[in-house]
Coordinates of C-alpha atoms and ligand atoms in Angstrom, one line a residue:
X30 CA -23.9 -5.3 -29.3
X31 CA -20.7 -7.3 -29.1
X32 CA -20.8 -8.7 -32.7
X33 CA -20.5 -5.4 -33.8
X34 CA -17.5 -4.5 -32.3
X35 CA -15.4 -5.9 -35.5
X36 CA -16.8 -3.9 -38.0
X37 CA -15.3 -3.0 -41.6
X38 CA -16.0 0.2 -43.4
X39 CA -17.4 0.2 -47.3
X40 CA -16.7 3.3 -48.3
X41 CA -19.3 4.3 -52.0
X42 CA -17.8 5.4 -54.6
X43 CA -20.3 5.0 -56.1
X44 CA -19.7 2.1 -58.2
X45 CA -22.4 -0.5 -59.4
X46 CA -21.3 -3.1 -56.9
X47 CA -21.2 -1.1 -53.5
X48 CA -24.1 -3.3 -51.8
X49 CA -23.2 -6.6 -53.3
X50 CA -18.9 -6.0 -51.9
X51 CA -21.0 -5.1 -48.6
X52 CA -23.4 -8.3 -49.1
X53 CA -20.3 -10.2 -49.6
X54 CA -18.4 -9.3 -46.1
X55 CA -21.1 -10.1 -44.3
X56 CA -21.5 -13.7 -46.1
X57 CA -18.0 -13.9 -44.5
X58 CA -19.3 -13.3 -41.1
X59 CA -17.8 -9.8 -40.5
X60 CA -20.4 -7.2 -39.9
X61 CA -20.0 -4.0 -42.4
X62 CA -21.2 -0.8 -43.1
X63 CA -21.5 1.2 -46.0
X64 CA -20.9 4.9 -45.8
X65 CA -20.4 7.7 -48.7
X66 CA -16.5 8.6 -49.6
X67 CA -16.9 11.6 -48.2
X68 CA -16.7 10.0 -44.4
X69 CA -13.8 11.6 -42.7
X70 CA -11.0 10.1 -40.8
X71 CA -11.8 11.3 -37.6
X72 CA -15.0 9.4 -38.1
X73 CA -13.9 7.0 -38.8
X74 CA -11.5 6.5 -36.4
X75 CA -14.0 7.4 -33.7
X76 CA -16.4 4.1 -34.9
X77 CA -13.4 2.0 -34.8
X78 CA -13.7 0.0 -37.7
X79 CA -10.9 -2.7 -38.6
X80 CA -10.3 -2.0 -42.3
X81 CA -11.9 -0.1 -45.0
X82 CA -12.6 -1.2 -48.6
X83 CA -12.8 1.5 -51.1
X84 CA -15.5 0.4 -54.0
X85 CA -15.4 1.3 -57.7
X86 CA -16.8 3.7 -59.0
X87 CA -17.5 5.5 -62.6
X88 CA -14.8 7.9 -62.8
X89 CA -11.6 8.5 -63.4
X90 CA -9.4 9.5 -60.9
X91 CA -8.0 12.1 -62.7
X92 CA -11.4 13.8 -63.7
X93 CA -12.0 17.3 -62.2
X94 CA -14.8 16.2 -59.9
X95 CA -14.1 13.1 -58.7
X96 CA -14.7 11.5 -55.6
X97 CA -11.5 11.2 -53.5
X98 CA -10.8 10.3 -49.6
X99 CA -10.2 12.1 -46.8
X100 CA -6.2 11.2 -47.4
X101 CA -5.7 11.4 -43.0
X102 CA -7.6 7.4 -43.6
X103 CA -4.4 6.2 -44.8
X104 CA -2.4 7.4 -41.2
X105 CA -5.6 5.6 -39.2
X106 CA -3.4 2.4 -39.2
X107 CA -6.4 0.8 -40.4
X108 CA -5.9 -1.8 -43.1
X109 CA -7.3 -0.6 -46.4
X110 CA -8.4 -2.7 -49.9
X111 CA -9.2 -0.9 -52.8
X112 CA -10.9 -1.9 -55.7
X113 CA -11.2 -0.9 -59.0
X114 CA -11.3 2.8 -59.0
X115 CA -10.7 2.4 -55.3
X116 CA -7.5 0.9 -56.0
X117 CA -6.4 3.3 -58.5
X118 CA -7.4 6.5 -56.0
X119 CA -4.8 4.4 -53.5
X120 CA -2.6 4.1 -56.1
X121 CA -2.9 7.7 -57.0
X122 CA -3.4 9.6 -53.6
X123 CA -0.2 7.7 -52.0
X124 CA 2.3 8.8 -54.8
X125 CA 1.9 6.2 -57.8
X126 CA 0.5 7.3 -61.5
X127 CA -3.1 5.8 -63.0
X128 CA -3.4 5.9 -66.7
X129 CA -5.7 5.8 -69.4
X130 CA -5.7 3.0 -72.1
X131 CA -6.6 3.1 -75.4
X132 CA -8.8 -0.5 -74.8
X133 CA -11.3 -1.0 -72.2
X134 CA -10.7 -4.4 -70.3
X135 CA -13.8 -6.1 -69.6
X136 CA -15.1 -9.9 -68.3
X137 CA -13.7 -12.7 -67.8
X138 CA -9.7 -11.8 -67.6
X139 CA -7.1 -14.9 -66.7
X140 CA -4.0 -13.0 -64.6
X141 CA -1.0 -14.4 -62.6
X142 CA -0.7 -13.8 -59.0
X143 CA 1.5 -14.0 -56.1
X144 CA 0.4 -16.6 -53.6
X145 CA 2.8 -15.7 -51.0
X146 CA 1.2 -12.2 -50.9
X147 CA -1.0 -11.5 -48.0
X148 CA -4.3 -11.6 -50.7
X149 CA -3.6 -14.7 -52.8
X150 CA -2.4 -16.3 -49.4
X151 CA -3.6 -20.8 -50.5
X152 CA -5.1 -19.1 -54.0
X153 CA -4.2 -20.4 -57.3
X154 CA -1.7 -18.3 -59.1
X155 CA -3.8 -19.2 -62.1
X156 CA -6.5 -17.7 -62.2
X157 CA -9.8 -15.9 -63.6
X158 CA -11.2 -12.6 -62.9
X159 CA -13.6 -10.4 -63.6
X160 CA -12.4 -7.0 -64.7
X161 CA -14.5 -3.8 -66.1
X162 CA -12.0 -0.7 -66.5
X163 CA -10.1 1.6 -69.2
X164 CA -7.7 2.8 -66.5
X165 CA -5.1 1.3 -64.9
X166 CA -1.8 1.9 -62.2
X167 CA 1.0 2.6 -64.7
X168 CA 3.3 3.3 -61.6
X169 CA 3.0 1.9 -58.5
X170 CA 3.3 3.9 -55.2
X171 CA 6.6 3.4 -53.1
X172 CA 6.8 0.7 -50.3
X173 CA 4.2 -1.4 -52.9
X174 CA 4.9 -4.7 -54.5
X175 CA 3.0 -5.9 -57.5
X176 CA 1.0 -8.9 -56.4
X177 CA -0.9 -10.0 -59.8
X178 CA -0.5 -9.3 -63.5
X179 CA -2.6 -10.0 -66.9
X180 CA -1.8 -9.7 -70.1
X181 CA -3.4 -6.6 -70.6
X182 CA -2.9 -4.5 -67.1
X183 CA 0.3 -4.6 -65.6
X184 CA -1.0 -3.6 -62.5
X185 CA -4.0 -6.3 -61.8
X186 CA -3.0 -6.7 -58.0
X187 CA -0.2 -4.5 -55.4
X188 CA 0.2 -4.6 -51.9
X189 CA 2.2 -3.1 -49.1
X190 CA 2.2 -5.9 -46.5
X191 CA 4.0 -2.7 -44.0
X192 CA 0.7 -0.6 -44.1
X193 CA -1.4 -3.3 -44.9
X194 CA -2.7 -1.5 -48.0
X195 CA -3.7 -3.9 -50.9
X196 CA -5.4 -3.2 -53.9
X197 CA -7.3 -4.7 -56.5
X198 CA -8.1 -3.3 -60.4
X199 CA -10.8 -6.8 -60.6
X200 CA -13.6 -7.0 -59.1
X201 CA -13.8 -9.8 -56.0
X202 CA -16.9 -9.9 -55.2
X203 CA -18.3 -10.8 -58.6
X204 CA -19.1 -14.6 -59.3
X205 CA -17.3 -14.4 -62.1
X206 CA -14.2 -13.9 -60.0
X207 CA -13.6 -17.6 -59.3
X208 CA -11.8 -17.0 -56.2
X209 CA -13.1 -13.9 -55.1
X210 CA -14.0 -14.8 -52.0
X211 CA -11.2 -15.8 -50.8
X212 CA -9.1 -12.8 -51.4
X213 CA -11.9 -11.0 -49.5
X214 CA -11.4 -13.4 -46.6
X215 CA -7.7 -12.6 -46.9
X216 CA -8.2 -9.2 -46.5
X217 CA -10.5 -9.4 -43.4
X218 CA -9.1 -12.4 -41.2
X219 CA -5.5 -12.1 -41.9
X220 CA -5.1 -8.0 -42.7
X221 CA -7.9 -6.8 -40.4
X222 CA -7.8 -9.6 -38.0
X223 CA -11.6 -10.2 -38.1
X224 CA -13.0 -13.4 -36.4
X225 CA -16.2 -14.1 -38.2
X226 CA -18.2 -13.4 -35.1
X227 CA -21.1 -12.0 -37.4
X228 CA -24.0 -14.7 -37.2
X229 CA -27.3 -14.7 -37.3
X230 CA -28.4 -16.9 -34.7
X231 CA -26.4 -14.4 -31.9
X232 CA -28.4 -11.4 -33.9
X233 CA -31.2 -12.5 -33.0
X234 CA -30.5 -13.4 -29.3
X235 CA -28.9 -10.2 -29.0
X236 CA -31.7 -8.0 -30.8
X237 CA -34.1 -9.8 -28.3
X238 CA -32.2 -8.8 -25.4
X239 CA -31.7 -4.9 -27.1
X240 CA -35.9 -4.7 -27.4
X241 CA -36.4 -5.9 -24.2
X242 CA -34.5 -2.9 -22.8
X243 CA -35.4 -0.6 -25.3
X244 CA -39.1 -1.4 -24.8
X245 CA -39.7 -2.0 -21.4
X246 CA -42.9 -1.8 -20.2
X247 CA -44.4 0.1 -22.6
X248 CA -46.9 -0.6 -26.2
X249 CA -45.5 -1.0 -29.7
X250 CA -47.8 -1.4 -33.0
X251 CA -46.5 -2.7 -36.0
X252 CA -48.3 -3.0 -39.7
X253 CA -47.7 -6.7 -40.8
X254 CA -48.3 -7.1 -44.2
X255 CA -47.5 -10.9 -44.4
X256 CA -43.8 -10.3 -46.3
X257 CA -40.4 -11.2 -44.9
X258 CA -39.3 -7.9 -43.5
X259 CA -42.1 -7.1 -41.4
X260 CA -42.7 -10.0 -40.7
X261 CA -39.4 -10.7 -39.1
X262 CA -39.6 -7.6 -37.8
X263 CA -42.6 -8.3 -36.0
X264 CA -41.2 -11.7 -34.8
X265 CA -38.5 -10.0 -32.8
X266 CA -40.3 -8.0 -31.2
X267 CA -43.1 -10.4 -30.0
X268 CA -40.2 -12.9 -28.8
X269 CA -39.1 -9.5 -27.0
X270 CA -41.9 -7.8 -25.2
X271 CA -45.0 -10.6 -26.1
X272 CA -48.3 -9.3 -26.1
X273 CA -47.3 -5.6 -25.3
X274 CA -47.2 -6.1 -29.8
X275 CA -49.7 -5.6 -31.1
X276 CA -49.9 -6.1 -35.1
X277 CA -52.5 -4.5 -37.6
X278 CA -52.9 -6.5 -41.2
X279 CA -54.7 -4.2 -43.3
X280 CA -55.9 -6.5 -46.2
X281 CA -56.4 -4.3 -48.9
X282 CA -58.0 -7.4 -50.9
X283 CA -54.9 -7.4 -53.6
X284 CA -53.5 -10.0 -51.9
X285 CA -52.9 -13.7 -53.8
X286 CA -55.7 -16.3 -53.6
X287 CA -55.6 -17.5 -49.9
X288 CA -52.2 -15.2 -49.0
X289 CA -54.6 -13.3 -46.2
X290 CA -55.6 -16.3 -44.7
X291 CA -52.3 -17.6 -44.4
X292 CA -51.0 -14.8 -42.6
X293 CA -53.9 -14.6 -40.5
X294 CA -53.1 -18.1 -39.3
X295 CA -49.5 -18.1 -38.9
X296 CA -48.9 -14.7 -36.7
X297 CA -52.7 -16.2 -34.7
X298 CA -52.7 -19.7 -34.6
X299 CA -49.0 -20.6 -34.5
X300 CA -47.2 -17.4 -33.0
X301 CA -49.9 -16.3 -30.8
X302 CA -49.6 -12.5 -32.1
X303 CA -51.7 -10.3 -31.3
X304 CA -53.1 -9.6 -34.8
X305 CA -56.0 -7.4 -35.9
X306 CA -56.9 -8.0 -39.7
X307 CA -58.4 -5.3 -41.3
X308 CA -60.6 -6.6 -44.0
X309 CA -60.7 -3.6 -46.3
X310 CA -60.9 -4.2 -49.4
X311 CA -64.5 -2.1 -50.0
X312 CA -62.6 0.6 -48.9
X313 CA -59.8 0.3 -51.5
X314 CA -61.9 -0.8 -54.1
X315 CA -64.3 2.3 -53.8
X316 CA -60.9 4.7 -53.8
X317 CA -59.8 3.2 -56.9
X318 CA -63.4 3.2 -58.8
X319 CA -62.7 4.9 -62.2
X320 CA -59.1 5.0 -61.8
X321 CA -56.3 3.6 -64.3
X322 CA -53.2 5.5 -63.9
X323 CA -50.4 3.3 -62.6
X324 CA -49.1 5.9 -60.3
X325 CA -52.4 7.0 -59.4
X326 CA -53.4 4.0 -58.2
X327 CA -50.2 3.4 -56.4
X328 CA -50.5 6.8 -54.6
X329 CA -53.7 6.1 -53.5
X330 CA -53.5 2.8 -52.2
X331 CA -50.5 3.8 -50.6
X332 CA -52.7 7.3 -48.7
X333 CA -56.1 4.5 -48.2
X334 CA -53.4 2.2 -46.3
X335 CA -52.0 4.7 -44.1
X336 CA -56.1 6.5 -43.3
X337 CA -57.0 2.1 -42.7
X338 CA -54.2 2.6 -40.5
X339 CA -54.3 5.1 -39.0
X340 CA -58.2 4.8 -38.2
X341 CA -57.5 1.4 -36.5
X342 CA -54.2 2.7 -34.5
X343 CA -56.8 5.5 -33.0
X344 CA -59.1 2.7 -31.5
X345 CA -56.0 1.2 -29.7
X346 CA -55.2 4.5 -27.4
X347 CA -52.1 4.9 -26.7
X348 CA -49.0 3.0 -28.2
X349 CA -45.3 4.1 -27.9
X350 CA -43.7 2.6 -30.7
X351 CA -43.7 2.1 -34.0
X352 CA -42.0 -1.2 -35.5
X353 CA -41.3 -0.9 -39.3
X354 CA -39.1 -3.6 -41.1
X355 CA -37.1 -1.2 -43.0
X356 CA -34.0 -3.6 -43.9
X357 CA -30.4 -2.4 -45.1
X358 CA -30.7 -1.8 -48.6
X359 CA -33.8 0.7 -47.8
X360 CA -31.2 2.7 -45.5
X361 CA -28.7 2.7 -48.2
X362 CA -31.1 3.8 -51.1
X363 CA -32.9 6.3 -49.3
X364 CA -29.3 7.7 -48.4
X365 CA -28.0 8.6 -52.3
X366 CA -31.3 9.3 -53.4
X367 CA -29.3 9.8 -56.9
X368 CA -31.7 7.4 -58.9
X369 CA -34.8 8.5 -61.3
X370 CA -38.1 7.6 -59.7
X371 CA -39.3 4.8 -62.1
X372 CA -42.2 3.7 -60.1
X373 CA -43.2 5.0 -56.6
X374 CA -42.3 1.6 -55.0
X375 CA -42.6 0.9 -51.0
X376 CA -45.4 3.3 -51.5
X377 CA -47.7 0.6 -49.1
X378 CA -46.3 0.6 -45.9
X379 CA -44.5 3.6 -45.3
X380 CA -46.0 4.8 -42.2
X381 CA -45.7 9.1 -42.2
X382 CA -43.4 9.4 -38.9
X383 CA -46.1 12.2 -37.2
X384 CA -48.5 9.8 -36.1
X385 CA -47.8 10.2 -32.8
X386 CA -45.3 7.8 -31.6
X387 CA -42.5 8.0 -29.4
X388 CA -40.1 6.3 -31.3
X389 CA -40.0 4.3 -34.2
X390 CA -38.0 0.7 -33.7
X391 CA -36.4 -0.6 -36.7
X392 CA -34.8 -4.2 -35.5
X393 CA -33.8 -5.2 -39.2
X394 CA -32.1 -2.0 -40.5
X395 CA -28.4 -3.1 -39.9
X396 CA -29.5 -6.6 -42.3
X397 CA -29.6 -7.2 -46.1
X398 CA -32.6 -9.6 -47.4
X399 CA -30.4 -13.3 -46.9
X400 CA -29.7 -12.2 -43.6
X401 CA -33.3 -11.0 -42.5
X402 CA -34.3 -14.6 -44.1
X403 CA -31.9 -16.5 -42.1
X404 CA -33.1 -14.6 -38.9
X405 CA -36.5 -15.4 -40.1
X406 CA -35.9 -19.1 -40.0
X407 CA -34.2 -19.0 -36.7
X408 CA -37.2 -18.1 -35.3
X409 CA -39.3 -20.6 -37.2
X410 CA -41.0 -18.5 -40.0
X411 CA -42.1 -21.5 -41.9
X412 CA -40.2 -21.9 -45.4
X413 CA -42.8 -20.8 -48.0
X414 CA -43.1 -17.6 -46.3
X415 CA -39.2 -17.2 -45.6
X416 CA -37.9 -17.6 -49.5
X417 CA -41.5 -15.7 -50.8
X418 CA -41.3 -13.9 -54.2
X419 CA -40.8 -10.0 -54.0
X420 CA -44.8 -8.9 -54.0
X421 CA -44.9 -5.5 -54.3
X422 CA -46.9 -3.2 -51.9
X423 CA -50.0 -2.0 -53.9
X424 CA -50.1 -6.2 -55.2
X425 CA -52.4 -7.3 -57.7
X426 CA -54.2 -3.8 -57.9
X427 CA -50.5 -3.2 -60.0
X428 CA -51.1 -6.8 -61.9
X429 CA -54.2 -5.6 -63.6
X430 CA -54.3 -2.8 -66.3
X431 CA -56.3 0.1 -65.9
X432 CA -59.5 -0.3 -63.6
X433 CA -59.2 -2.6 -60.4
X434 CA -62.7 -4.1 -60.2
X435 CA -63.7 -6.9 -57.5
X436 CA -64.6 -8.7 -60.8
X437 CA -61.2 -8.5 -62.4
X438 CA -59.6 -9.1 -59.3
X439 CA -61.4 -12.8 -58.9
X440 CA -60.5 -13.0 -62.6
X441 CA -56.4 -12.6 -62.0
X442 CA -56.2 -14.3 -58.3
X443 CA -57.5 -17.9 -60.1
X444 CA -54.8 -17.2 -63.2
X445 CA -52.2 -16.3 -61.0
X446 CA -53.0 -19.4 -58.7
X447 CA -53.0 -22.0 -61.4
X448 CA -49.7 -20.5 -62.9
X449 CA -48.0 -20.8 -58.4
X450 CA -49.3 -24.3 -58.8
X451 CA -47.9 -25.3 -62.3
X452 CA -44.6 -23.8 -61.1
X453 CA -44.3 -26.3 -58.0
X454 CA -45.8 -29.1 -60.0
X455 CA -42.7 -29.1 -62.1
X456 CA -40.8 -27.9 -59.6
X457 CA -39.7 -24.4 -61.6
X458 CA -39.6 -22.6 -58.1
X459 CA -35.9 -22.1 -58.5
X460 CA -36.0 -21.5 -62.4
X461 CA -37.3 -17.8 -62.1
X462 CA -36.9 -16.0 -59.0
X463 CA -40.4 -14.1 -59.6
X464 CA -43.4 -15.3 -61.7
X465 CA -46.8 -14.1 -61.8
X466 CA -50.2 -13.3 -64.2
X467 CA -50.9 -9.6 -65.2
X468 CA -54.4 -8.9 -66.8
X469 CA -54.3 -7.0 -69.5
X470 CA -56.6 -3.7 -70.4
X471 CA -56.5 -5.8 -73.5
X472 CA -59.5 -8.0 -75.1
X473 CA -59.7 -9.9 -77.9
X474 CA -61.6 -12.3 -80.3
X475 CA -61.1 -16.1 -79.9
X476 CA -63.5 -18.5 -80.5
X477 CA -64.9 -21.5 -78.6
X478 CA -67.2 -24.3 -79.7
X479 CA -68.9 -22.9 -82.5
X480 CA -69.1 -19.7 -80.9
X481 CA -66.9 -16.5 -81.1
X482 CA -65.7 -14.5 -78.1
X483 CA -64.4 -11.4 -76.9
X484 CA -62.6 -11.7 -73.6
X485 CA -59.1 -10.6 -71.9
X486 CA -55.9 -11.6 -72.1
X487 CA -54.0 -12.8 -69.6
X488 CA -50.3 -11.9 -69.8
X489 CA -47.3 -14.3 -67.6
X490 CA -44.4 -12.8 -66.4
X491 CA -41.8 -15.1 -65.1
X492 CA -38.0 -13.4 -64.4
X493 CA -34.5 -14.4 -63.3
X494 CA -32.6 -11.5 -61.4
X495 CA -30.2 -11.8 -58.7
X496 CA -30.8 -7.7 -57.8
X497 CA -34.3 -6.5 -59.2
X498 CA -32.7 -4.1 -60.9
X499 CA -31.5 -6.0 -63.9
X500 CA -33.6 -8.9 -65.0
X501 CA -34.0 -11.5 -67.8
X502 CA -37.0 -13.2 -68.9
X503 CA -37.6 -16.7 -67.7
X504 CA -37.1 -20.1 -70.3
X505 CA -40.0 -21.6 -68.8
X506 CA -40.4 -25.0 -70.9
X507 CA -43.1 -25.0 -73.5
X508 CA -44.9 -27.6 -72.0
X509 CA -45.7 -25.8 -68.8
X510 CA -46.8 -22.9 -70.2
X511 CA -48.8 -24.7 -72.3
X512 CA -50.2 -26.5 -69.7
X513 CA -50.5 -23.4 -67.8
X514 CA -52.7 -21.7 -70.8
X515 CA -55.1 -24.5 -71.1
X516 CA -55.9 -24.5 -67.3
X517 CA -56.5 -20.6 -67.7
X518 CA -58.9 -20.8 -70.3
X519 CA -60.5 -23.9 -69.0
X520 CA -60.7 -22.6 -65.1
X521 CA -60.9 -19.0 -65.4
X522 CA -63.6 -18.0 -67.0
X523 CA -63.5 -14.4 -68.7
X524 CA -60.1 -15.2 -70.6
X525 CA -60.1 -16.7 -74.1
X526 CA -55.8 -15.6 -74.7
X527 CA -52.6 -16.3 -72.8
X528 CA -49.6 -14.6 -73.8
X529 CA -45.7 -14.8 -72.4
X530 CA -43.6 -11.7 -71.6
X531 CA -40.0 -12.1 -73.1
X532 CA -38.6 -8.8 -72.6
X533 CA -35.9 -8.2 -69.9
X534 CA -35.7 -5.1 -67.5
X535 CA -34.6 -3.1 -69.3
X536 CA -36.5 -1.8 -71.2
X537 CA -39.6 -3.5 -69.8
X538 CA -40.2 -3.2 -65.9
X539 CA -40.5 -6.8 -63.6
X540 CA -44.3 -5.7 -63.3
X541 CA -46.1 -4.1 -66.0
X542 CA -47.5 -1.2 -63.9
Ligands
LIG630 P1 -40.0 -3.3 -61.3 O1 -41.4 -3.5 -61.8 O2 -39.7 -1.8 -60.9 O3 -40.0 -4.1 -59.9 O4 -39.0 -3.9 -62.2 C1 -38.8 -4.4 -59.3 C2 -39.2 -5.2 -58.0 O5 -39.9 -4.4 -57.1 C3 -41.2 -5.0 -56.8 N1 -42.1 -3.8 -56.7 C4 -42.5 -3.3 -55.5 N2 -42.2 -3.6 -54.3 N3 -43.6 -1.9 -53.5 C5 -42.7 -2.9 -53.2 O6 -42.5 -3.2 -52.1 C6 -44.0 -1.5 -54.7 O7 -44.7 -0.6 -54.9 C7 -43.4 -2.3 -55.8 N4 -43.5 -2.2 -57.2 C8 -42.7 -3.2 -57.7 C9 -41.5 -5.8 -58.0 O8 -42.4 -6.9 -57.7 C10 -40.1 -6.4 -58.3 O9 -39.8 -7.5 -57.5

């Protein structure tokens, strides 16, 4: 693919911003990829990337054990940035001296900088930046200049302009780093000589083109389950090969009120897909009778999707490949595998590789999520599906404590409807970036007319996160969620309490199972 041919190297060091540096290249239309330190320079001279960017990372570079670079990358010729701890290893590894202080620097940090350095080329020499380190170059390396300064590091920003080495101790691509983006431009268009060829309109026309070949003649099945990735996934491939797709929607019945339907009609009625909806929700229901273990109930939701699948795949004969929407950051995560398992997530969906297929086809694993959206709407996804909240895998089965019953399910598919609709009422779309109703295991007396009762309670979970890893809870104004817990009682049926989540992840989880 010609696009790819100026590509930039992320190399992990493992710091807590890796994906979002890598996020941030590709917003400026250079494609990127993000590889382990331990990548050698023969490799990567032999993929011909033109630069490398060294994340942070958590250690020092004078611990025992930590990470350094193959030190060959810095005779490749190949422009290098280094941040944070990256730009202390460069510092380090090519003959200057990192420190310890006694103060950690951390936030929002005003510094000085060069503007007729190759960096802070039409920046302000003014500036703020965000900065999170106890380290710091004490001594630069020879041939370098020192580009920026705060009162604090004396080292903020150096650069040798004859190498094309630069090297930051803030972090750029942070919001808080008002002109962050603009040093990373720097770096790539005028040290790397990038073109900002990356766009997703020629992915697209290219990954068309790719399947086409790939494909030829022969079947490919895909398990659509109505979200963005295989969704767009899908897409591709239909524009690609047409009917020669053929897509299986197992509705497992956990699905939000009307969400099967909709995806029924969009991928039938205005794509023309060949779609086959499993309705299977007696299936899933009878697996999960007498079960309320959270994991439990994920695992075996996850196995009853794949057996639906699989049983359904049989009747087809026989089908050559496999199309998954496995997206960027799923490549990246599965690749450190250094995280505790919290909750067995993309549990629904991940096909076992031994079904019998001659290949699998993954269209969207080069892409993070704004990209595979922006692909999405180039091909006319309709909008509400496009920008759709994160709904995880095993869906509301995970949204109601303990026991899934069909009667419980009815019960949280009308609160969780009334509490979508309240949100576009007042147009709150854009205040929380995932919102939903959990039923609780949880009842409770209340009392109504003259009468008492004893019914659930319904919990409502609204979040702001940009990552899904971090979260905060959602001010959601009183009177909506007032309004919200009237039309609950009053519609519902079965509920006489409504409740609002304020605890941010951590310690609580986005869902509650
Ligand atoms: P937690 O609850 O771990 O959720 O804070 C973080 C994000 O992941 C979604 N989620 C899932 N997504 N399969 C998925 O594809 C799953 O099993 C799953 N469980 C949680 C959750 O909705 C939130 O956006």
């Amino acid at each position: 693919m010609e696009i790819k041919n100026e590509k930039i190297l992320i190399m992990d060091f493992g710091g807590q911003y890796s994906q979002l540096i890598a996020r941030r290249v590709r917003e400026c239309s250079v494609y990127c990829e993000l590889h382990s330190y331990k990548i050698t320079a023969e490799e990567i001279k032999a993929k011909g990337y033109m630069g490398i960017i060294f994340t942070g990372g958590p250690n020092s570079t004078y611990d025992e054990n930590a990470p350094v670079c193959d030190p060959e990358i810095f005779k490749l010729g190949i422009p290098v940035l280094g941040i944070c701890y990256g730009a202390q290893l460069m510092a380090q590894t090519l003959g200057g001296k990192v420190k310890s202080s006694d103060t950690k620097e951390y936030g929002k940090t005003e510094i000085e900088c060069n503007t007729s350095s190759l960096i802070f080329h039409a920046a302000k020499p003014k500036t703020v930046v965000w900065m999170s380190h106890t380290d710091y170059i004490s001594e630069i390396p020879h041939g370098f200049k020192t580009t920026a300064i705060s009162e604090g590091c004396p080292v903020v920003a150096m650069e040798d302009i004859k190498r094309n080495f630069f090297a930051l101790q803030f972090h750029p691509e942070v919001q808080h780093t008002q002109e962050g983006m603009l040093y990373l431009r720097n770096f790539l268009y005028n040290a790397c000589g990038c073109t900002a060829a990356w766009r997703m309109s020629s992915f697209a026309k290219n990954t068309i083109k790719e399947l086409k070949k790939q494909i030829g003649a022969k079947k490919v099945l895909c398990a659509l389950s109505g979200g963005v990735d295989s969704s767009v996934a899908a897409l591709l491939v239909h524009k690609a090969v047409g009917n020669q797709l053929t897509c299986i929607f197992v509705d497992h019945g956990f699905l939000r009120k009307d969400e099967g339907d909709q995806v029924e009609s969009i991928f039938r009625s205005k794509f023309n897909m060949n779609l086959i909806r499993v309705n299977a929700q007696d299936r899933f229901l009878s697996k999960l009778a007498g079960v309320s273990d959270p994991e439990a109930k994920r695992k075996l939701i996850g196995e009853e999707f794949i057996r639906v699948f699989e049983d359904e795949a049989k009747k087809l004969g026989k089908i050559e490949f496999l199309c998954q929407g496995t997206i960027y950051p799923d490549v990246v995560e599965s690749g450190t595998g250094e995280a505790a398992v919290i909750k067995s997530h993309h549990n629904v969906g991940g096909l076992p590789e031994d079904v019998g297929f001659e290949g699998i086809i993954e269209p969207l694993r080069d892409l993070f999520k704004d990209e595979v959206r922006q692909v999405g709407l180039e091909l006319g996804i309709p909008e509400q599906l496009v920008w759709r909240q994160p709904f995880p895998g095993p869906g509301l089965a995970i949204r109601i404590m303990g026991e899934v019953t069909a009667d419980k399910l009815e019960i949280l598919r009308n609160a969780d409807a009334i509490m979508r609709e309240e949100f576009s009422a007042n147009d709150l779309g854009k205040s929380a970036d995932q919102y939903f109703a959990v039923l609780t295991d949880t009842k409770s007396v209340g009392v109504m007319g003259d009468g008492r009762t004893y019914e659930y309670t319904i919990a409502l979970r609204a979040v702001t996160t940009s990552d899904f890893m971090t979260a905060d809870w959602a001010r959601i104004p009183y009177d909506v969620l007032e309004k919200i817990s009237n039309r609950i009682i009053n519609e519902v049926g079965s509920i006489n309490r409504v409740v609002y989540d304020i605890t941010s992840k951590p310690p609580a989880t986005i869902e509650w199972e």
